[in-house]
mmCIF file of C-alpha atoms and ligand atoms in Angstrom:
data_model
loop_
_atom_site.group_PDB
_atom_site.id
_atom_site.type_symbol
_atom_site.label_atom_id
_atom_site.label_comp_id
_atom_site.label_asym_id
_atom_site.label_seq_id
_atom_site.Cartn_x
_atom_site.Cartn_y
_atom_site.Cartn_z
ATOM 1 C CA MET A 1 -88.086 46.818 -13.168
ATOM 2 C CA ASN A 2 -88.401 50.140 -11.355
ATOM 3 C CA GLY A 3 -91.399 51.600 -13.166
ATOM 4 C CA ASP A 4 -90.682 55.213 -12.270
ATOM 5 C CA ALA A 5 -87.103 54.989 -13.601
ATOM 6 C CA ALA A 6 -88.327 53.255 -16.770
ATOM 7 C CA ARG A 7 -90.880 55.987 -17.439
ATOM 8 C CA LEU A 8 -88.265 58.701 -16.920
ATOM 9 C CA ILE A 9 -85.896 56.941 -19.332
ATOM 10 C CA GLU A 10 -88.651 56.738 -21.955
ATOM 11 C CA ARG A 11 -89.457 60.416 -21.539
ATOM 12 C CA LEU A 12 -85.820 61.428 -21.864
ATOM 13 C CA ASP A 13 -85.492 59.246 -24.940
ATOM 14 C CA GLY A 14 -88.579 60.926 -26.390
ATOM 15 C CA GLY A 15 -86.783 64.273 -26.255
ATOM 16 C CA GLU A 16 -88.407 65.595 -23.085
ATOM 17 C CA ARG A 17 -86.536 67.636 -20.535
ATOM 18 C CA LEU A 18 -86.429 66.408 -16.966
ATOM 19 C CA THR A 19 -86.252 68.392 -13.757
ATOM 20 C CA ALA A 20 -83.315 67.943 -11.383
ATOM 21 C CA GLU A 21 -85.660 66.046 -9.072
ATOM 22 C CA GLU A 22 -86.582 63.689 -11.910
ATOM 23 C CA PHE A 23 -82.916 63.086 -12.716
ATOM 24 C CA ARG A 24 -82.412 62.243 -9.062
ATOM 25 C CA ARG A 25 -85.244 59.716 -9.154
ATOM 26 C CA LEU A 26 -83.861 58.238 -12.346
ATOM 27 C CA LEU A 27 -80.493 57.652 -10.630
ATOM 28 C CA GLU A 28 -82.061 56.439 -7.415
ATOM 29 C CA GLY A 29 -84.338 54.013 -9.267
ATOM 30 C CA SER A 30 -81.433 52.098 -10.775
ATOM 31 C CA ASP A 31 -81.874 48.323 -10.937
ATOM 32 C CA GLU A 32 -80.659 45.672 -13.346
ATOM 33 C CA GLU A 33 -83.570 45.967 -15.768
ATOM 34 C CA SER A 34 -83.845 49.736 -15.864
ATOM 35 C CA ASP A 35 -80.066 49.956 -16.293
ATOM 36 C CA ALA A 36 -80.324 47.634 -19.311
ATOM 37 C CA LEU A 37 -83.166 49.731 -20.768
ATOM 38 C CA LEU A 38 -81.140 52.906 -20.259
ATOM 39 C CA ARG A 39 -78.068 51.420 -21.944
ATOM 40 C CA ASP A 40 -80.061 50.059 -24.894
ATOM 41 C CA LYS A 41 -81.760 53.391 -25.517
ATOM 42 C CA ALA A 42 -78.441 55.266 -25.255
ATOM 43 C CA VAL A 43 -76.692 52.913 -27.669
ATOM 44 C CA ALA A 44 -79.573 53.166 -30.160
ATOM 45 C CA ARG A 45 -79.333 56.976 -30.092
ATOM 46 C CA ARG A 46 -75.563 56.905 -30.386
ATOM 47 C CA LYS A 47 -75.754 54.536 -33.374
ATOM 48 C CA ALA A 48 -78.409 56.652 -35.088
ATOM 49 C CA VAL A 49 -76.077 59.664 -34.946
ATOM 50 C CA TYR A 50 -72.566 58.202 -35.149
ATOM 51 C CA GLY A 51 -73.011 54.578 -36.249
ATOM 52 C CA ASN A 52 -70.266 52.441 -34.748
ATOM 53 C CA ALA A 53 -67.567 55.079 -35.299
ATOM 54 C CA VAL A 54 -65.340 56.038 -32.391
ATOM 55 C CA PHE A 55 -63.494 59.355 -32.664
ATOM 56 C CA MET A 56 -60.043 59.638 -31.222
ATOM 57 C CA ARG A 57 -58.289 62.665 -29.795
ATOM 58 C CA GLY A 58 -54.547 62.754 -29.359
ATOM 59 C CA LEU A 59 -53.904 63.973 -25.836
ATOM 60 C CA ILE A 60 -50.711 65.980 -25.406
ATOM 61 C CA GLU A 61 -50.096 66.787 -21.744
ATOM 62 C CA ILE A 62 -48.061 69.951 -22.135
ATOM 63 C CA SER A 63 -47.344 70.903 -18.516
ATOM 64 C CA SER A 64 -47.701 69.473 -15.034
ATOM 65 C CA TYR A 65 -47.080 72.841 -13.381
ATOM 66 C CA CYS A 66 -50.234 74.265 -11.867
ATOM 67 C CA LYS A 67 -50.942 77.378 -9.861
ATOM 68 C CA ASN A 68 -54.179 75.950 -8.520
ATOM 69 C CA ASP A 69 -54.673 73.751 -5.508
ATOM 70 C CA CYS A 70 -57.776 71.661 -6.212
ATOM 71 C CA LEU A 71 -58.080 69.297 -3.285
ATOM 72 C CA TYR A 72 -58.477 66.161 -5.435
ATOM 73 C CA CYS A 73 -55.730 66.685 -7.985
ATOM 74 C CA GLY A 74 -52.250 65.171 -7.904
ATOM 75 C CA ILE A 75 -50.611 68.111 -9.673
ATOM 76 C CA ARG A 76 -52.010 70.690 -7.214
ATOM 77 C CA ARG A 77 -49.426 73.339 -6.367
ATOM 78 C CA SER A 78 -49.025 72.243 -2.766
ATOM 79 C CA ASN A 79 -47.924 68.741 -3.772
ATOM 80 C CA ARG A 80 -44.189 69.008 -3.088
ATOM 81 C CA ASN A 81 -43.663 65.412 -4.228
ATOM 82 C CA ALA A 82 -44.848 66.070 -7.760
ATOM 83 C CA ASP A 83 -42.088 65.873 -10.311
ATOM 84 C CA ARG A 84 -42.910 68.774 -12.658
ATOM 85 C CA TYR A 85 -42.249 69.105 -16.377
ATOM 86 C CA ARG A 86 -43.347 71.204 -19.284
ATOM 87 C CA LEU A 87 -42.959 70.402 -22.959
ATOM 88 C CA SER A 88 -41.203 72.774 -25.343
ATOM 89 C CA GLU A 89 -42.935 74.074 -28.456
ATOM 90 C CA GLU A 90 -40.769 71.707 -30.522
ATOM 91 C CA GLN A 91 -41.792 68.734 -28.386
ATOM 92 C CA ILE A 92 -45.491 69.594 -28.665
ATOM 93 C CA LEU A 93 -45.261 69.990 -32.441
ATOM 94 C CA ALA A 94 -43.330 66.722 -32.696
ATOM 95 C CA CYS A 95 -46.086 64.887 -30.741
ATOM 96 C CA ALA A 96 -48.666 66.313 -33.134
ATOM 97 C CA ASP A 97 -46.630 65.387 -36.227
ATOM 98 C CA GLU A 98 -46.281 61.855 -34.932
ATOM 99 C CA GLY A 99 -49.988 61.748 -34.134
ATOM 100 C CA TYR A 100 -50.912 63.007 -37.580
ATOM 101 C CA ALA A 101 -48.966 60.182 -39.194
ATOM 102 C CA LEU A 102 -50.872 57.746 -36.966
ATOM 103 C CA GLY A 103 -54.231 59.095 -38.150
ATOM 104 C CA PHE A 104 -55.098 61.625 -35.440
ATOM 105 C CA ARG A 105 -57.110 64.621 -36.670
ATOM 106 C CA THR A 106 -57.759 66.246 -33.296
ATOM 107 C CA PHE A 107 -55.093 67.259 -30.820
ATOM 108 C CA VAL A 108 -55.902 68.136 -27.249
ATOM 109 C CA LEU A 109 -53.339 70.322 -25.513
ATOM 110 C CA GLN A 110 -53.939 69.767 -21.827
ATOM 111 C CA GLY A 111 -52.061 71.066 -18.846
ATOM 112 C CA GLY A 112 -52.213 72.544 -15.387
ATOM 113 C CA GLU A 113 -52.732 76.292 -15.067
ATOM 114 C CA ASP A 114 -49.096 77.064 -15.849
ATOM 115 C CA ALA A 115 -48.210 80.776 -16.013
ATOM 116 C CA TYR A 116 -45.445 79.919 -18.488
ATOM 117 C CA PHE A 117 -48.043 79.280 -21.193
ATOM 118 C CA THR A 118 -48.959 82.896 -21.839
ATOM 119 C CA ASP A 119 -50.932 83.952 -24.898
ATOM 120 C CA GLU A 120 -47.613 85.188 -26.325
ATOM 121 C CA ARG A 121 -46.320 81.611 -26.212
ATOM 122 C CA LEU A 122 -49.533 79.808 -27.133
ATOM 123 C CA VAL A 123 -50.551 81.951 -30.115
ATOM 124 C CA PRO A 124 -47.445 81.169 -32.238
ATOM 125 C CA LEU A 125 -47.704 77.522 -31.201
ATOM 126 C CA LEU A 126 -51.330 77.330 -32.345
ATOM 127 C CA LEU A 127 -50.569 79.143 -35.598
ATOM 128 C CA GLU A 128 -47.759 76.704 -36.364
ATOM 129 C CA LEU A 129 -49.844 73.674 -35.383
ATOM 130 C CA LYS A 130 -52.622 74.810 -37.729
ATOM 131 C CA ARG A 131 -50.129 75.667 -40.496
ATOM 132 C CA ARG A 132 -48.733 72.145 -40.351
ATOM 133 C CA HIS A 133 -52.084 70.400 -39.958
ATOM 134 C CA PRO A 134 -54.845 72.596 -41.373
ATOM 135 C CA ASP A 135 -57.236 69.647 -41.544
ATOM 136 C CA CYS A 136 -57.034 69.034 -37.798
ATOM 137 C CA ALA A 137 -59.048 70.395 -34.896
ATOM 138 C CA VAL A 138 -57.223 71.750 -31.873
ATOM 139 C CA THR A 139 -58.757 71.456 -28.443
ATOM 140 C CA LEU A 140 -57.380 73.310 -25.449
ATOM 141 C CA SER A 141 -57.720 72.117 -21.873
ATOM 142 C CA LEU A 142 -55.678 74.649 -19.937
ATOM 143 C CA GLY A 143 -58.032 75.711 -17.198
ATOM 144 C CA GLU A 144 -59.510 79.117 -16.467
ATOM 145 C CA ARG A 145 -58.270 82.168 -18.384
ATOM 146 C CA GLY A 146 -59.625 85.632 -19.086
ATOM 147 C CA LYS A 147 -62.096 86.219 -21.897
ATOM 148 C CA GLU A 148 -59.509 88.154 -23.969
ATOM 149 C CA SER A 149 -57.120 85.256 -23.672
ATOM 150 C CA PHE A 150 -59.779 82.738 -24.746
ATOM 151 C CA GLN A 151 -60.514 85.052 -27.689
ATOM 152 C CA ARG A 152 -56.866 85.349 -28.741
ATOM 153 C CA LEU A 153 -56.382 81.601 -28.635
ATOM 154 C CA PHE A 154 -59.568 81.109 -30.644
ATOM 155 C CA ASP A 155 -58.390 83.657 -33.222
ATOM 156 C CA ALA A 156 -55.077 81.772 -33.452
ATOM 157 C CA GLY A 157 -56.928 78.599 -34.435
ATOM 158 C CA ALA A 158 -58.131 76.780 -31.319
ATOM 159 C CA ASP A 159 -61.475 75.152 -32.139
ATOM 160 C CA ARG A 160 -62.616 73.591 -28.896
ATOM 161 C CA TYR A 161 -62.085 74.065 -25.169
ATOM 162 C CA LEU A 162 -62.509 71.552 -22.384
ATOM 163 C CA LEU A 163 -63.198 72.988 -18.958
ATOM 164 C CA ARG A 164 -64.989 70.601 -16.669
ATOM 165 C CA HIS A 165 -67.413 72.360 -14.391
ATOM 166 C CA GLU A 166 -66.456 69.652 -11.805
ATOM 167 C CA THR A 167 -69.787 69.937 -9.971
ATOM 168 C CA ALA A 168 -72.836 72.078 -10.658
ATOM 169 C CA THR A 169 -73.588 72.466 -6.943
ATOM 170 C CA LYS A 170 -71.905 75.564 -5.521
ATOM 171 C CA TYR A 171 -71.354 74.354 -1.965
ATOM 172 C CA HIS A 172 -70.025 71.025 -3.232
ATOM 173 C CA TYR A 173 -67.654 72.924 -5.552
ATOM 174 C CA GLU A 174 -66.415 74.802 -2.508
ATOM 175 C CA THR A 175 -65.576 71.592 -0.635
ATOM 176 C CA LEU A 176 -63.431 70.385 -3.553
ATOM 177 C CA HIS A 177 -61.536 73.617 -4.145
ATOM 178 C CA PRO A 178 -59.563 76.144 -2.107
ATOM 179 C CA PRO A 179 -61.307 79.407 -1.161
ATOM 180 C CA GLU A 180 -59.584 81.428 -3.904
ATOM 181 C CA MET A 181 -61.313 79.361 -6.573
ATOM 182 C CA SER A 182 -64.851 80.326 -7.446
ATOM 183 C CA PHE A 183 -67.812 78.397 -8.765
ATOM 184 C CA GLU A 184 -69.150 81.554 -10.415
ATOM 185 C CA ARG A 185 -65.866 82.199 -12.231
ATOM 186 C CA ARG A 186 -65.846 78.633 -13.510
ATOM 187 C CA MET A 187 -69.348 79.002 -14.904
ATOM 188 C CA ALA A 188 -68.490 82.452 -16.330
ATOM 189 C CA CYS A 189 -65.523 80.900 -18.198
ATOM 190 C CA LEU A 190 -67.840 78.315 -19.748
ATOM 191 C CA ARG A 191 -70.225 81.040 -20.891
ATOM 192 C CA ASP A 192 -67.327 83.115 -22.297
ATOM 193 C CA LEU A 193 -66.039 80.135 -24.266
ATOM 194 C CA ARG A 194 -69.491 79.529 -25.671
ATOM 195 C CA ALA A 195 -69.969 83.211 -26.616
ATOM 196 C CA ILE A 196 -66.621 83.290 -28.448
ATOM 197 C CA GLY A 197 -67.611 80.354 -30.612
ATOM 198 C CA TYR A 198 -65.638 77.430 -29.215
ATOM 199 C CA ALA A 199 -67.116 73.969 -29.141
ATOM 200 C CA VAL A 200 -67.236 73.679 -25.355
ATOM 201 C CA GLY A 201 -66.687 70.682 -23.110
ATOM 202 C CA ALA A 202 -68.011 70.580 -19.557
ATOM 203 C CA GLY A 203 -67.793 67.605 -17.238
ATOM 204 C CA PHE A 204 -67.443 66.240 -13.747
ATOM 205 C CA MET A 205 -66.000 63.463 -11.659
ATOM 206 C CA VAL A 206 -68.186 60.596 -10.503
ATOM 207 C CA GLY A 207 -67.842 59.732 -6.827
ATOM 208 C CA SER A 208 -65.890 62.812 -5.836
ATOM 209 C CA PRO A 209 -65.725 63.200 -2.047
ATOM 210 C CA GLY A 210 -69.016 64.373 -0.575
ATOM 211 C CA GLN A 211 -70.946 63.815 -3.816
ATOM 212 C CA THR A 212 -74.580 62.743 -3.460
ATOM 213 C CA GLU A 213 -77.218 61.675 -5.983
ATOM 214 C CA GLU A 214 -78.649 65.143 -5.664
ATOM 215 C CA HIS A 215 -75.353 66.664 -6.788
ATOM 216 C CA LEU A 216 -75.223 64.299 -9.767
ATOM 217 C CA ALA A 217 -78.813 65.214 -10.630
ATOM 218 C CA ASN A 218 -77.734 68.877 -10.629
ATOM 219 C CA ASP A 219 -74.855 67.979 -12.960
ATOM 220 C CA LEU A 220 -77.255 66.272 -15.366
ATOM 221 C CA PHE A 221 -79.644 69.205 -15.202
ATOM 222 C CA PHE A 222 -76.760 71.570 -15.921
ATOM 223 C CA ILE A 223 -75.713 69.502 -18.955
ATOM 224 C CA GLN A 224 -79.298 69.559 -20.223
ATOM 225 C CA ASP A 225 -79.466 73.318 -19.753
ATOM 226 C CA PHE A 226 -76.010 74.330 -21.030
ATOM 227 C CA GLN A 227 -75.955 71.794 -23.898
ATOM 228 C CA PRO A 228 -72.147 71.528 -24.139
ATOM 229 C CA GLU A 229 -70.747 70.038 -27.349
ATOM 230 C CA MET A 230 -68.633 67.659 -25.235
ATOM 231 C CA CYS A 231 -68.829 66.217 -21.754
ATOM 232 C CA GLY A 232 -65.911 64.589 -19.959
ATOM 233 C CA ILE A 233 -66.871 62.371 -17.077
ATOM 234 C CA GLY A 234 -64.777 59.846 -15.235
ATOM 235 C CA PRO A 235 -64.600 58.354 -11.779
ATOM 236 C CA PHE A 236 -62.775 60.222 -9.036
ATOM 237 C CA ILE A 237 -59.589 58.339 -8.142
ATOM 238 C CA PRO A 238 -57.637 59.247 -5.002
ATOM 239 C CA HIS A 239 -54.082 60.534 -5.298
ATOM 240 C CA ARG A 240 -51.746 59.684 -2.422
ATOM 241 C CA ASP A 241 -50.420 63.252 -1.985
ATOM 242 C CA THR A 242 -53.792 64.962 -1.691
ATOM 243 C CA VAL A 243 -56.281 65.680 1.076
ATOM 244 C CA PHE A 244 -58.482 62.958 -0.414
ATOM 245 C CA ALA A 245 -55.811 60.230 -0.389
ATOM 246 C CA HIS A 246 -57.985 57.862 1.624
ATOM 247 C CA GLU A 247 -61.327 58.528 -0.035
ATOM 248 C CA PRO A 248 -62.848 55.664 -2.051
ATOM 249 C CA PRO A 249 -62.746 55.862 -5.863
ATOM 250 C CA GLY A 250 -65.870 56.432 -7.938
ATOM 251 C CA SER A 251 -67.592 53.451 -9.517
ATOM 252 C CA ALA A 252 -67.254 52.350 -13.130
ATOM 253 C CA ALA A 253 -70.878 51.151 -13.184
ATOM 254 C CA LEU A 254 -72.280 54.501 -12.056
ATOM 255 C CA THR A 255 -70.022 56.324 -14.531
ATOM 256 C CA CYS A 256 -71.427 54.142 -17.329
ATOM 257 C CA ARG A 257 -75.018 54.819 -16.277
ATOM 258 C CA LEU A 258 -74.313 58.534 -16.338
ATOM 259 C CA LEU A 259 -72.748 58.247 -19.795
ATOM 260 C CA SER A 260 -75.989 56.646 -20.987
ATOM 261 C CA VAL A 261 -78.149 59.365 -19.424
ATOM 262 C CA ILE A 262 -75.996 62.091 -20.983
ATOM 263 C CA ARG A 263 -76.261 60.419 -24.398
ATOM 264 C CA LEU A 264 -80.060 60.571 -24.078
ATOM 265 C CA ILE A 265 -79.982 64.186 -22.885
ATOM 266 C CA LYS A 266 -78.053 65.197 -26.000
ATOM 267 C CA PRO A 267 -77.850 62.477 -28.658
ATOM 268 C CA ASN A 268 -75.073 64.159 -30.691
ATOM 269 C CA ILE A 269 -72.841 65.041 -27.732
ATOM 270 C CA LEU A 270 -69.172 64.060 -27.966
ATOM 271 C CA LEU A 271 -68.678 61.806 -25.003
ATOM 272 C CA PRO A 272 -65.322 60.244 -24.131
ATOM 273 C CA ALA A 273 -64.734 56.932 -22.438
ATOM 274 C CA THR A 274 -62.008 58.405 -20.237
ATOM 275 C CA THR A 275 -58.624 57.194 -19.058
ATOM 276 C CA ALA A 276 -59.908 57.421 -15.477
ATOM 277 C CA LEU A 277 -62.680 54.952 -16.390
ATOM 278 C CA GLY A 278 -59.997 52.678 -17.873
ATOM 279 C CA THR A 279 -58.044 53.016 -14.639
ATOM 280 C CA VAL A 280 -60.804 51.914 -12.216
ATOM 281 C CA HIS A 281 -61.785 48.947 -14.391
ATOM 282 C CA PRO A 282 -59.581 46.933 -16.775
ATOM 283 C CA GLN A 283 -62.266 47.176 -19.476
ATOM 284 C CA GLY A 284 -63.491 50.588 -18.422
ATOM 285 C CA ARG A 285 -63.122 52.284 -21.782
ATOM 286 C CA GLU A 286 -64.880 49.442 -23.597
ATOM 287 C CA LEU A 287 -67.701 49.581 -21.027
ATOM 288 C CA GLY A 288 -67.952 53.326 -21.568
ATOM 289 C CA ILE A 289 -68.312 52.872 -25.323
ATOM 290 C CA ILE A 290 -70.992 50.195 -24.995
ATOM 291 C CA SER A 291 -72.873 52.533 -22.639
ATOM 292 C CA GLY A 292 -73.083 55.331 -25.211
ATOM 293 C CA ALA A 293 -69.680 57.071 -25.286
ATOM 294 C CA ASN A 294 -68.193 57.768 -28.743
ATOM 295 C CA VAL A 295 -64.727 59.236 -28.131
ATOM 296 C CA VAL A 296 -61.420 57.903 -26.842
ATOM 297 C CA MET A 297 -58.404 60.003 -25.998
ATOM 298 C CA PRO A 298 -55.194 58.047 -26.503
ATOM 299 C CA ASN A 299 -52.128 59.580 -24.935
ATOM 300 C CA LEU A 300 -49.665 61.167 -27.369
ATOM 301 C CA SER A 301 -47.409 62.709 -24.713
ATOM 302 C CA PRO A 302 -43.764 61.632 -24.794
ATOM 303 C CA VAL A 303 -43.560 58.317 -22.907
ATOM 304 C CA GLY A 304 -40.783 59.754 -20.711
ATOM 305 C CA VAL A 305 -43.073 62.328 -19.044
ATOM 306 C CA ARG A 306 -46.333 60.403 -18.822
ATOM 307 C CA LYS A 307 -45.892 59.239 -15.244
ATOM 308 C CA GLN A 308 -45.375 62.859 -14.177
ATOM 309 C CA TYR A 309 -48.815 63.945 -15.391
ATOM 310 C CA ALA A 310 -50.436 62.141 -12.487
ATOM 311 C CA LEU A 311 -53.768 63.659 -11.532
ATOM 312 C CA TYR A 312 -54.579 60.411 -9.675
ATOM 313 C CA ASP A 313 -52.833 57.176 -8.669
ATOM 314 C CA ASN A 314 -52.290 54.135 -10.915
ATOM 315 C CA LYS A 315 -53.103 55.939 -14.157
ATOM 316 C CA ILE A 316 -52.971 53.594 -17.138
ATOM 317 C CA CYS A 317 -50.952 54.195 -20.318
ATOM 318 C CA THR A 318 -47.887 55.538 -18.542
ATOM 319 C CA GLY A 319 -45.496 52.617 -19.073
ATOM 320 C CA GLU A 320 -43.257 51.638 -21.963
ATOM 321 C CA GLU A 321 -45.996 49.395 -23.352
ATOM 322 C CA SER A 322 -48.118 52.442 -24.084
ATOM 323 C CA ALA A 323 -46.076 53.997 -26.915
ATOM 324 C CA GLN A 324 -48.939 53.194 -29.281
ATOM 325 C CA CYS A 325 -52.122 53.701 -27.302
ATOM 326 C CA LYS A 326 -53.894 54.079 -30.602
ATOM 327 C CA ASP A 327 -53.296 50.440 -31.596
ATOM 328 C CA CYS A 328 -54.227 49.226 -28.144
ATOM 329 C CA LEU A 329 -57.469 51.192 -28.168
ATOM 330 C CA ASN A 330 -58.284 50.183 -31.712
ATOM 331 C CA ALA A 331 -58.090 46.522 -30.719
ATOM 332 C CA ARG A 332 -60.198 47.202 -27.649
ATOM 333 C CA MET A 333 -62.874 49.031 -29.631
ATOM 334 C CA ARG A 334 -63.026 46.321 -32.307
ATOM 335 C CA ALA A 335 -63.475 43.686 -29.632
ATOM 336 C CA VAL A 336 -66.795 45.327 -28.665
ATOM 337 C CA GLY A 337 -67.950 46.002 -32.237
ATOM 338 C CA TYR A 338 -66.797 49.593 -32.781
ATOM 339 C CA GLU A 339 -64.253 51.151 -35.113
ATOM 340 C CA ILE A 340 -61.862 54.060 -34.603
ATOM 341 C CA VAL A 341 -62.071 56.417 -37.584
ATOM 342 C CA ILE A 342 -59.631 58.958 -39.034
ATOM 343 C CA ASP A 343 -61.722 62.099 -38.686
ATOM 344 C CA ARG A 344 -61.769 65.437 -36.873
ATOM 345 C CA GLY A 345 -64.865 64.162 -35.130
ATOM 346 C CA ASP A 346 -66.942 67.327 -35.042
ATOM 347 C CA PRO A 347 -70.405 67.173 -33.482
ATOM 348 C CA ALA A 348 -72.796 65.573 -35.976
ATOM 349 C CA ALA A 349 -75.966 67.292 -37.102
ATOM 350 C CA LEU A 350 -78.905 65.779 -35.375
ATOM 351 C CA PRO A 351 -81.135 63.613 -37.535
ATOM 352 C CA GLN A 352 -84.857 63.730 -36.764
ATOM 353 C CA LEU A 353 -84.345 61.619 -33.714
ATOM 354 C CA ASN A 354 -86.695 62.715 -31.104
ATOM 355 C CA SER A 355 -89.848 61.242 -32.454
ATOM 356 C CA PRO A 356 -92.030 60.279 -29.530
ATOM 357 C CA PRO A 357 -91.705 56.626 -28.553
ATOM 358 C CA ALA A 358 -94.289 54.341 -30.132
ATOM 359 C CA SER A 359 -97.025 53.740 -27.611
HETATM 360 N N1 5AD B 1 -59.495 61.627 -10.113
HETATM 361 C C1 5AD B 1 -60.185 61.690 -11.276
HETATM 362 N N2 5AD B 1 -60.190 62.761 -12.081
HETATM 363 C C2 5AD B 1 -59.441 63.808 -11.706
HETATM 364 N N3 5AD B 1 -59.267 65.006 -12.283
HETATM 365 C C3 5AD B 1 -58.406 65.728 -11.522
HETATM 366 N N4 5AD B 1 -58.041 65.001 -10.446
HETATM 367 C C4 5AD B 1 -58.682 63.814 -10.530
HETATM 368 C C5 5AD B 1 -58.722 62.664 -9.706
HETATM 369 N N5 5AD B 1 -58.054 62.587 -8.556
HETATM 370 C C6 5AD B 1 -60.011 65.455 -13.467
HETATM 371 C C7 5AD B 1 -60.715 66.776 -13.201
HETATM 372 C C8 5AD B 1 -60.085 67.698 -14.219
HETATM 373 C C9 5AD B 1 -59.595 66.746 -15.282
HETATM 374 C C10 5AD B 1 -58.501 67.273 -16.147
HETATM 375 O O1 5AD B 1 -59.151 65.631 -14.556
HETATM 376 O O2 5AD B 1 -62.119 66.637 -13.441
HETATM 377 O O3 5AD B 1 -60.971 68.649 -14.750
HETATM 378 FE FE1 FES B 2 -52.733 53.376 -23.791
HETATM 379 FE FE2 FES B 2 -53.866 50.922 -24.086
HETATM 380 S S1 FES B 2 -54.644 52.856 -24.597
HETATM 381 S S2 FES B 2 -51.813 51.432 -23.509
#
């Protein structure tokens, strides 16, 4: 076993903070035994906080129009081959009603940065969603907006906001995004969301083009520093109509190791086993859960539009077989000893966890 990595894992598990350099050594020191230690520690922490419960979020992909041009993303504005759609208010509410009947208590409205979805359109939608389902949490994942807009959506009932930081290294951010997008603005949005009172989700892709262990160490350090309530990580997967069409996908194994590290950084974090992880490996979501993740995000979008919300190639859950992702995921979770629960799935209070390891 790599002794340095093992010591760093023990320190993290004991509640200590690591430097970016130490995170880098932890990643670099990966071998079979230290990976097993890392996973065991992460699962023990996860079980102490959340038992074997898996929270589910009903993902409603409301629009594939996007004004941005992120180099990695299949719905970037310059992709002329993308077949665009947006859901009507009635369609979105119908997805949520259907989800509620299936046991969903969190809805995630996700979409590209679509100018159609102004505050004037979103506020009445949120009010109606909350009127119909007052016991549910609503998460937004609609990209960057101004602070007033974030505030208005929060006042209308939005509880949580997912905005992946994508990479915590400025020059790496700049190689993944067009010049009009700014690393500082991204980070400012995250701080605004936090100040308003949202539960905030950050996150990044694993294996994005140009990414090094140093970049990943910066991402881990950022997570430790910012302490987001949620963190979405999944492997990068190339999309045929993007600049990165021929880049290799990120690895499921590395994604799982990072999930374990993030669980140790913040034991009560809400950590999804993502669709992208399920796309690069047939048991990706199960592997994510047994590495320390505690959330799954079944797709609730109308089956007829699912193929059009293609951020990357070969996305799972887009065919006719996927009408009930919830049942599919439930079976998958049970097979590895976990149970999907009917719950909003708010961050749990932290029990007295960080007692120093017995020496
Ligand atoms: N591969 C994997 N994840 C992607 N995302 C966008 N494009 C890709 C891709 N090609 C992720 C980004 C974004 C989230 C909604 O999806 O991290 O924040
Ligand atoms: Fe969607 Fe399995 S989770 S088909």
